[in-house]
Structures are given as C-alpha cells and as structure tokens.
C-alpha cells in the first residue's frame, strides 16, 4: 500500500462526550496514523464526564428546552467552572494518548480568542411554562483561526468548545456546531462526528449516504435530541465550505473511507 500524501488541510473530529470512554487503543492508533499525514483538530464534548462529577447533571431539570424544541444544558457560572474542571481532565488524557503515539498536541479553550458566540435564547420551558432565564449559552457566530497557528501533519489541537459572547461572558456552546464552525473557518474538507450510534436512522433503517438537503429535511421533520443537533451542525458545515460530514462510532479512517457510518454531502 502506498503512503498517503501529507497535507496541511486539517481533519476536524468531534469527540462525543457520551462515547469517549468507549474509544479503545485501536481507535486511537488509527487516529494517530491519520494524524501523521494530516493536521488534526479535535473538539470534545463533556456530557458523561459532567454527569460523573455530580448527580445533579443527570437530573431532567439540568436540561432546558426552548420554544423551538432545541435542548440545552442549563449553564450558570458554576456549571462553566465544572465544565472547565472535567475538560482539563479530559484534555490531559487525550493529549497523553496522542503524544504516546507520536502526535504532538496542545489544548485550546475556545473562549480564549478562538470562538465567538451570539446572544442566548431568552425563553425556556420550565414546569410547563415559558419563562425568561439567565442562561450562559450562545450560538457560534465567529471563529478566529489565528490560535491554530501550527496546523501541520503530526500535530493536533484539542478544542474545549466554550466561547465568548459580545458582553465578554464565557458561555457554553454546542460542541457539534462548534466543530462545524471550526471546520469551515480552517478550510477542512471533512468533518467527522464521532458519537455513540453507528448511523443516522430514518424510519428505523440505517442511512449510508444522504445529501445535505435531505438530511436537513429529516432534521426538521423527524430528528430528535442529539441527532437533531448533529444534522444542524452538518448543514452549517456544508454551508461553510466543508465537502463532507460523516456521522458514526467507528475508527476515523473507516468513517472517512465510507466503510461505515453516514456520509452527508452537498449533492
């Protein structure tokens, strides 16, 4: 087998917080092989580590739903602190796994100049009523790729997807959509969303390939929960110039080779 050519175009991989514990040594070996030929930008979630930190994060009251049906973790300054605590531990573990496999790596907190966020939705359902809540979240409105100054084969960035809003507040933001924004801003051709499901399912059947338009239609009509967010992130990535988004729970090269998972493309 001939060696893959090296490139400075990054592969962006979102590591789902629900599946990080299930990524074994073989998975990390595969990622490192890919990373020797192509820069890596990893964006991590934190759902399961946060639940391990405190049982309150597993309670239904920890999740808010807005008037459009979108879900979000209720985020206060204390929650931001807890996110930073678990992210530091995750970061040390992930960077160690990469460095033991010959990939140099560094961690970036998105709110330190990488990610900008807009205003949060103000009205949220609580006890069957729409109420106005202070909520430290916001959609990504901008990415400054300047902190990603060492994009080269053999090097990886790990991004903690906190952002800074217009008022200077540090806010929680959706990791899938943050990964999509980073992919678009850095000229990545591929965004890989590693999650705890093998495929997108429509009517109970696995989907191997789908256009962005069809995926968006399903998102608006039938997708729920985490998959709805992933399909929204996929649409945003494609709109921002990413050629392909892959969703699945296999090795990154298997997903990129379309041997498993769901591939979403513009056409």
Coordinates of C-alpha atoms in Angstrom, one line a residue:
X1 CA 0.0 0.0 0.0
X2 CA 1.4 3.4 -1.0
X3 CA 1.8 6.1 1.7
X4 CA -0.8 8.8 1.8
X5 CA 0.4 12.2 0.8
X6 CA 0.8 14.7 3.6
X7 CA -1.3 17.9 3.6
X8 CA -1.8 20.9 5.8
X9 CA -5.6 20.8 5.3
X10 CA -7.0 19.6 8.7
X11 CA -9.4 16.9 9.5
X12 CA -11.8 18.1 12.2
X13 CA -13.1 15.4 14.5
X14 CA -15.8 16.0 17.1
X15 CA -15.4 13.5 20.0
X16 CA -18.8 12.9 21.6
X17 CA -18.8 13.1 25.4
X18 CA -21.1 10.1 25.5
X19 CA -18.7 7.8 23.7
X20 CA -15.2 8.9 24.8
X21 CA -14.9 6.1 27.3
X22 CA -15.6 3.5 24.6
X23 CA -12.7 4.6 22.3
X24 CA -10.1 1.9 22.8
X25 CA -6.4 1.8 21.9
X26 CA -7.1 0.6 18.4
X27 CA -9.3 3.6 17.8
X28 CA -6.5 6.0 19.0
X29 CA -3.9 4.1 17.0
X30 CA -6.0 4.7 13.8
X31 CA -6.4 8.4 14.6
X32 CA -2.7 8.8 15.1
X33 CA -1.9 7.1 11.8
X34 CA -4.3 9.5 10.1
X35 CA -2.8 12.4 12.0
X36 CA 0.8 11.7 10.8
X37 CA -0.4 12.7 7.3
X38 CA -2.9 15.4 8.1
X39 CA -3.3 18.0 10.8
X40 CA -6.0 17.2 13.4
X41 CA -8.4 19.5 15.2
X42 CA -10.4 17.6 17.9
X43 CA -13.4 19.2 19.5
X44 CA -14.6 17.4 22.6
X45 CA -17.9 17.0 24.4
X46 CA -18.3 16.5 28.1
X47 CA -21.8 15.1 28.8
X48 CA -20.8 11.9 30.5
X49 CA -17.8 13.3 32.5
X50 CA -20.0 16.1 33.8
X51 CA -22.6 13.5 35.0
X52 CA -19.9 11.6 36.8
X53 CA -18.8 14.8 38.5
X54 CA -22.2 15.4 40.1
X55 CA -25.5 13.6 40.0
X56 CA -27.4 16.8 39.5
X57 CA -26.2 16.8 35.9
X58 CA -28.2 13.7 35.3
X59 CA -31.4 15.2 36.5
X60 CA -34.1 16.2 33.9
X61 CA -34.0 19.7 35.3
X62 CA -30.4 20.1 34.1
X63 CA -31.6 20.3 30.5
X64 CA -33.7 23.2 29.1
X65 CA -35.8 23.2 26.0
X66 CA -36.5 26.4 24.1
X67 CA -39.8 27.4 22.3
X68 CA -38.4 25.8 19.1
X69 CA -37.8 22.5 20.7
X70 CA -34.0 22.8 20.9
X71 CA -32.4 21.4 24.1
X72 CA -29.5 22.9 26.0
X73 CA -27.8 22.3 29.3
X74 CA -28.8 25.0 31.8
X75 CA -25.5 26.8 32.3
X76 CA -24.6 29.1 35.2
X77 CA -21.2 30.3 36.2
X78 CA -20.8 27.3 38.5
X79 CA -21.6 25.0 35.5
X80 CA -18.9 26.8 33.4
X81 CA -16.4 26.1 36.3
X82 CA -17.4 22.4 36.3
X83 CA -17.1 22.2 32.5
X84 CA -13.6 23.5 32.8
X85 CA -12.7 21.0 35.6
X86 CA -13.8 18.0 33.6
X87 CA -12.4 19.4 30.4
X88 CA -9.0 19.8 31.9
X89 CA -9.0 16.1 33.0
X90 CA -10.3 15.0 29.6
X91 CA -7.6 17.1 27.9
X92 CA -4.8 15.6 29.9
X93 CA -6.0 12.1 29.0
X94 CA -6.5 12.8 25.3
X95 CA -3.2 14.7 24.8
X96 CA -1.4 11.9 26.6
X97 CA -2.9 9.3 24.3
X98 CA -1.9 11.2 21.2
X99 CA 1.6 12.0 22.4
X100 CA 2.3 8.4 23.3
X101 CA 1.5 7.6 19.6
X102 CA 3.9 10.2 18.3
X103 CA 1.4 13.1 17.7
X104 CA 2.3 16.4 19.4
X105 CA -0.8 18.1 20.8
X106 CA -2.0 21.2 22.6
X107 CA -5.3 22.2 24.1
X108 CA -7.2 25.4 23.4
X109 CA -10.2 26.7 25.3
X110 CA -12.5 28.3 22.7
X111 CA -13.2 31.3 24.8
X112 CA -9.6 32.3 24.7
X113 CA -9.9 34.0 21.3
X114 CA -10.9 31.1 19.1
X115 CA -14.8 31.1 19.3
X116 CA -17.2 34.0 19.5
X117 CA -20.9 33.5 20.4
X118 CA -24.1 35.4 19.9
X119 CA -26.9 36.0 22.4
X120 CA -28.8 33.2 24.0
X121 CA -32.4 32.4 23.5
X122 CA -34.1 34.1 26.5
X123 CA -37.3 32.0 26.9
X124 CA -37.2 28.4 28.1
X125 CA -39.7 25.8 29.2
X126 CA -39.8 25.2 33.0
X127 CA -42.6 23.4 34.7
X128 CA -44.7 23.5 31.5
X129 CA -44.4 27.3 31.2
X130 CA -42.2 29.5 29.1
X131 CA -40.1 31.6 31.4
X132 CA -37.2 34.0 31.0
X133 CA -34.0 32.6 32.3
X134 CA -30.4 33.8 32.6
X135 CA -28.5 31.1 30.7
X136 CA -24.8 31.2 29.7
X137 CA -25.1 29.7 26.3
X138 CA -24.9 31.1 22.8
X139 CA -24.6 30.0 19.1
X140 CA -21.2 30.3 17.4
X141 CA -21.0 33.5 15.4
X142 CA -17.4 33.6 14.6
X143 CA -14.1 31.6 14.5
X144 CA -10.7 33.3 14.6
X145 CA -8.3 30.6 13.3
X146 CA -5.2 32.6 14.4
X147 CA -4.7 30.5 17.6
X148 CA -4.5 27.4 15.3
X149 CA -1.1 28.5 14.1
X150 CA 0.6 25.1 13.9
X151 CA -1.6 23.2 11.6
X152 CA 0.7 20.6 10.2
X153 CA 0.9 16.8 9.9
X154 CA 1.9 15.1 13.2
X155 CA 0.3 17.9 15.3
X156 CA -3.2 18.1 16.9
X157 CA -5.3 20.7 18.6
X158 CA -7.9 19.8 21.2
X159 CA -10.6 22.4 21.5
X160 CA -12.8 22.8 24.5
X161 CA -16.0 24.4 23.0
X162 CA -16.6 27.3 25.3
X163 CA -17.0 30.7 23.6
X164 CA -17.0 34.4 24.4
X165 CA -20.2 36.5 23.7
X166 CA -20.5 40.2 22.9
X167 CA -20.7 41.1 26.5
X168 CA -17.4 39.4 27.3
X169 CA -19.1 36.5 29.1
X170 CA -17.8 32.9 28.8
X171 CA -20.6 30.7 27.5
X172 CA -21.4 27.1 26.8
X173 CA -21.9 26.3 23.2
X174 CA -22.9 23.2 21.3
X175 CA -19.8 21.1 20.5
X176 CA -21.1 19.7 17.2
X177 CA -21.9 23.1 15.9
X178 CA -18.6 24.5 17.2
X179 CA -16.7 21.7 15.3
X180 CA -18.7 22.6 12.2
X181 CA -17.7 26.3 12.5
X182 CA -14.0 25.4 13.1
X183 CA -14.1 23.1 10.1
X184 CA -15.4 25.9 7.9
X185 CA -13.0 28.5 9.2
X186 CA -9.9 26.3 8.7
X187 CA -10.8 25.1 5.2
X188 CA -11.3 21.5 6.3
X189 CA -12.8 19.2 3.6
X190 CA -14.0 16.7 6.2
X191 CA -15.9 16.9 9.5
X192 CA -16.2 13.6 11.4
X193 CA -18.8 13.5 14.2
X194 CA -17.9 10.5 16.4
X195 CA -20.9 9.6 18.5
X196 CA -22.5 6.6 20.2
X197 CA -24.6 5.5 17.3
X198 CA -23.4 3.7 14.1
X199 CA -25.6 5.6 11.6
X200 CA -28.3 8.1 11.1
X201 CA -31.5 6.1 11.2
X202 CA -34.6 7.1 9.1
X203 CA -37.7 5.0 9.7
X204 CA -35.6 2.6 11.7
X205 CA -33.2 2.0 8.7
X206 CA -29.5 2.9 8.7
X207 CA -28.6 5.6 6.1
X208 CA -25.2 5.2 4.5
X209 CA -25.3 8.3 2.3
X210 CA -27.6 11.4 2.1
X211 CA -27.5 14.9 0.7
X212 CA -27.4 17.9 2.9
X213 CA -30.8 19.0 1.7
X214 CA -32.4 15.6 2.5
X215 CA -30.7 15.5 5.9
X216 CA -32.0 19.0 6.7
X217 CA -35.5 18.0 5.7
X218 CA -35.3 15.0 8.1
X219 CA -33.9 17.1 10.8
X220 CA -36.8 19.5 10.7
X221 CA -39.5 16.8 10.4
X222 CA -38.3 13.7 12.3
X223 CA -34.9 14.0 14.1
X224 CA -34.8 14.4 17.9
X225 CA -32.3 15.1 20.6
X226 CA -28.6 14.8 19.9
X227 CA -29.1 13.7 16.2
X228 CA -31.1 16.8 15.5
X229 CA -28.1 18.9 16.7
X230 CA -25.7 16.8 14.6
X231 CA -27.7 17.3 11.5
X232 CA -27.9 21.0 12.1
X233 CA -24.1 21.0 12.5
X234 CA -23.7 19.1 9.3
X235 CA -25.8 21.6 7.4
X236 CA -23.8 24.5 8.8
X237 CA -20.5 22.8 7.9
X238 CA -21.6 22.2 4.3
X239 CA -22.8 25.8 4.0
X240 CA -19.4 26.9 5.2
X241 CA -17.5 25.0 2.5
X242 CA -16.9 21.6 4.1
X243 CA -17.2 19.0 1.4
X244 CA -18.3 16.0 3.6
X245 CA -19.6 15.3 7.1
X246 CA -19.5 11.8 8.4
X247 CA -21.5 10.6 11.5
X248 CA -20.7 7.3 13.2
X249 CA -18.9 5.4 16.0
X250 CA -16.1 3.7 14.2
X251 CA -12.4 4.4 13.5
X252 CA -11.9 7.8 11.8
X253 CA -10.3 6.2 8.7
X254 CA -13.2 3.8 8.3
X255 CA -15.7 6.7 8.5
X256 CA -13.7 8.7 6.0
X257 CA -13.5 5.8 3.7
X258 CA -17.3 5.4 3.9
X259 CA -16.9 1.8 5.1
X260 CA -19.4 2.6 7.9
X261 CA -21.3 5.5 9.3
X262 CA -23.5 8.0 7.4
X263 CA -21.9 10.3 4.8
X264 CA -23.5 13.7 4.2
X265 CA -22.6 15.7 1.2
X266 CA -23.8 18.8 -0.6
X267 CA -25.0 16.9 -3.7

